[in-house]
């Protein structure tokens, strides 16, 4: 924590305003899901498809090459966001073009998720159930694949009615074969623009100007930019990779930085504090 006093003030501000003024906005990949398990990397929503039988071997190689080229750029602390942005757009565009060529069937997504190594962070059940039980809206804001991540939370039995997802969704033809992606591309650095387009959602939640934000990338910091007349934002960041190099920049931007923490313990403790002490 860079400024524990600020964290304390924000939490007390939220407590004073009440639980019914709070919403949670969270990234998905490597924020709600684990980064690694037993020393092995866990898949992102893209990787779930990339590793599945829905993708040809030739396409798998191409997607892996893209990952090997662009992921090091994503986490490179020596490059500015301005430098990275066009490269990240390039990554997403190329990966999505490859996925569209694969004639992915909607009815095969559930099996791909079932057979994958995707794992939500330890404590996820308490996190989702607590928000549901207390009617706190959870927005999952992801540059991953909406159809895939929905399936992950559905299979984990935590896709409760208080959960809403903004992400990249596939478009299917009448026979259930994917033909394109819908709407505007969401990539790692345009969550602000994505948020500003969702005026209806944030208008509905205008009575909830206090935000608990969870992310793992510096691009996630703008996820709450669509919130109307925002009062407090408590930003919790998971730093999973290249920890020493990136620690300072994360401390400068997130209120709480969790280093290689594969659990929801800290967000859950904060929620517990807010629900237990609610007036
Ligand atoms: P997020 O904003 O929901 O975390 O999603 C972004 C992550 O997806 C980011 O860490 C990079 C990752 N990704 C892949 O793993 N494979 C891909 O093909 C693409 C485009 C992104
Ligand atoms: Mg992420």
mmCIF file of C-alpha atoms and ligand atoms in Angstrom, residues 26-33 35 41-48 50 63-64 66-67 70-71 74-75 88-96 99 140-145 149 166-168 185-189 191 215-217 219-220 223, ligand 1:
data_model
loop_
_atom_site.group_PDB
_atom_site.id
_atom_site.type_symbol
_atom_site.label_atom_id
_atom_site.label_comp_id
_atom_site.label_asym_id
_atom_site.label_seq_id
_atom_site.Cartn_x
_atom_site.Cartn_y
_atom_site.Cartn_z
ATOM 1 C CA UNK A 26 -13.638 -6.269 -11.934
ATOM 2 C CA UNK A 27 -11.425 -7.405 -14.754
ATOM 3 C CA UNK A 28 -11.667 -11.129 -15.509
ATOM 4 C CA UNK A 29 -8.473 -12.747 -16.828
ATOM 5 C CA UNK A 30 -5.776 -13.031 -14.170
ATOM 6 C CA UNK A 31 -7.926 -10.969 -11.774
ATOM 7 C CA UNK A 32 -10.891 -13.247 -11.046
ATOM 8 C CA UNK A 33 -8.997 -16.202 -12.504
ATOM 9 C CA UNK A 35 -2.457 -16.639 -12.879
ATOM 10 C CA UNK A 41 0.277 -20.873 -15.923
ATOM 11 C CA UNK A 42 -3.510 -20.873 -15.990
ATOM 12 C CA UNK A 43 -5.284 -19.936 -19.222
ATOM 13 C CA UNK A 44 -6.893 -16.621 -20.082
ATOM 14 C CA UNK A 45 -10.315 -16.784 -21.752
ATOM 15 C CA UNK A 46 -8.523 -16.546 -25.102
ATOM 16 C CA UNK A 47 -6.132 -19.333 -24.106
ATOM 17 C CA UNK A 48 -9.068 -21.605 -23.198
ATOM 18 C CA UNK A 50 -6.492 -21.522 -28.147
ATOM 19 C CA UNK A 63 -1.957 -17.989 -31.809
ATOM 20 C CA UNK A 64 0.946 -19.215 -29.677
ATOM 21 C CA UNK A 66 1.217 -14.115 -31.273
ATOM 22 C CA UNK A 67 1.197 -14.735 -27.516
ATOM 23 C CA UNK A 70 2.913 -9.687 -27.722
ATOM 24 C CA UNK A 71 2.594 -10.848 -24.097
ATOM 25 C CA UNK A 74 2.083 -6.213 -22.552
ATOM 26 C CA UNK A 75 4.131 -6.631 -19.358
ATOM 27 C CA UNK A 88 -1.919 -4.463 -28.391
ATOM 28 C CA UNK A 89 -4.571 -3.523 -30.993
ATOM 29 C CA UNK A 90 -2.502 -5.505 -33.509
ATOM 30 C CA UNK A 91 -2.457 -8.547 -31.160
ATOM 31 C CA UNK A 92 -6.203 -8.525 -30.530
ATOM 32 C CA UNK A 93 -7.023 -7.895 -34.195
ATOM 33 C CA UNK A 94 -4.799 -10.710 -35.467
ATOM 34 C CA UNK A 95 -5.968 -13.176 -32.790
ATOM 35 C CA UNK A 96 -9.624 -12.422 -33.468
ATOM 36 C CA UNK A 99 -10.493 -17.228 -34.322
ATOM 37 C CA UNK A 140 -17.019 -7.966 -15.079
ATOM 38 C CA UNK A 141 -15.204 -5.823 -17.629
ATOM 39 C CA UNK A 142 -12.994 -7.943 -19.815
ATOM 40 C CA UNK A 143 -10.861 -7.640 -22.909
ATOM 41 C CA UNK A 144 -11.090 -11.420 -23.097
ATOM 42 C CA UNK A 145 -13.886 -13.450 -24.680
ATOM 43 C CA UNK A 149 -15.810 -16.212 -19.508
ATOM 44 C CA UNK A 166 -18.856 -6.154 -20.820
ATOM 45 C CA UNK A 167 -16.540 -8.030 -23.146
ATOM 46 C CA UNK A 168 -15.874 -9.227 -26.684
ATOM 47 C CA UNK A 185 -13.282 -4.398 -29.918
ATOM 48 C CA UNK A 186 -12.296 -4.200 -26.244
ATOM 49 C CA UNK A 187 -8.556 -4.520 -25.761
ATOM 50 C CA UNK A 188 -6.345 -4.001 -22.786
ATOM 51 C CA UNK A 189 -6.026 -0.217 -23.196
ATOM 52 C CA UNK A 191 -11.560 0.070 -21.279
ATOM 53 C CA UNK A 215 -7.654 -5.453 -11.915
ATOM 54 C CA UNK A 216 -4.318 -6.919 -12.887
ATOM 55 C CA UNK A 217 -3.204 -4.550 -15.610
ATOM 56 C CA UNK A 219 -5.303 -0.704 -18.394
ATOM 57 C CA UNK A 220 -7.881 -1.876 -15.842
ATOM 58 C CA UNK A 223 -12.811 0.593 -15.941
HETATM 59 P P1 LIG B 1 -8.523 -8.939 -19.440
HETATM 60 O O1 LIG B 1 -8.533 -7.468 -19.678
HETATM 61 O O2 LIG B 1 -9.877 -9.546 -19.208
HETATM 62 O O3 LIG B 1 -7.553 -9.358 -18.382
HETATM 63 O O4 LIG B 1 -8.040 -9.668 -20.811
HETATM 64 C C1 LIG B 1 -6.831 -9.417 -21.397
HETATM 65 C C2 LIG B 1 -5.866 -10.553 -21.342
HETATM 66 O O5 LIG B 1 -6.040 -11.462 -22.435
HETATM 67 C C3 LIG B 1 -4.463 -10.000 -21.467
HETATM 68 O O6 LIG B 1 -3.701 -10.314 -20.316
HETATM 69 C C4 LIG B 1 -3.900 -10.698 -22.686
HETATM 70 C C5 LIG B 1 -4.768 -11.882 -22.889
HETATM 71 N N1 LIG B 1 -4.828 -12.367 -24.287
HETATM 72 C C6 LIG B 1 -4.515 -13.693 -24.537
HETATM 73 O O7 LIG B 1 -4.161 -14.435 -23.618
HETATM 74 N N2 LIG B 1 -4.578 -14.149 -25.822
HETATM 75 C C7 LIG B 1 -4.960 -13.369 -26.873
HETATM 76 O O8 LIG B 1 -5.022 -13.832 -28.025
HETATM 77 C C8 LIG B 1 -5.279 -11.992 -26.595
HETATM 78 C C9 LIG B 1 -5.685 -11.091 -27.716
HETATM 79 C C10 LIG B 1 -5.212 -11.540 -25.286
#
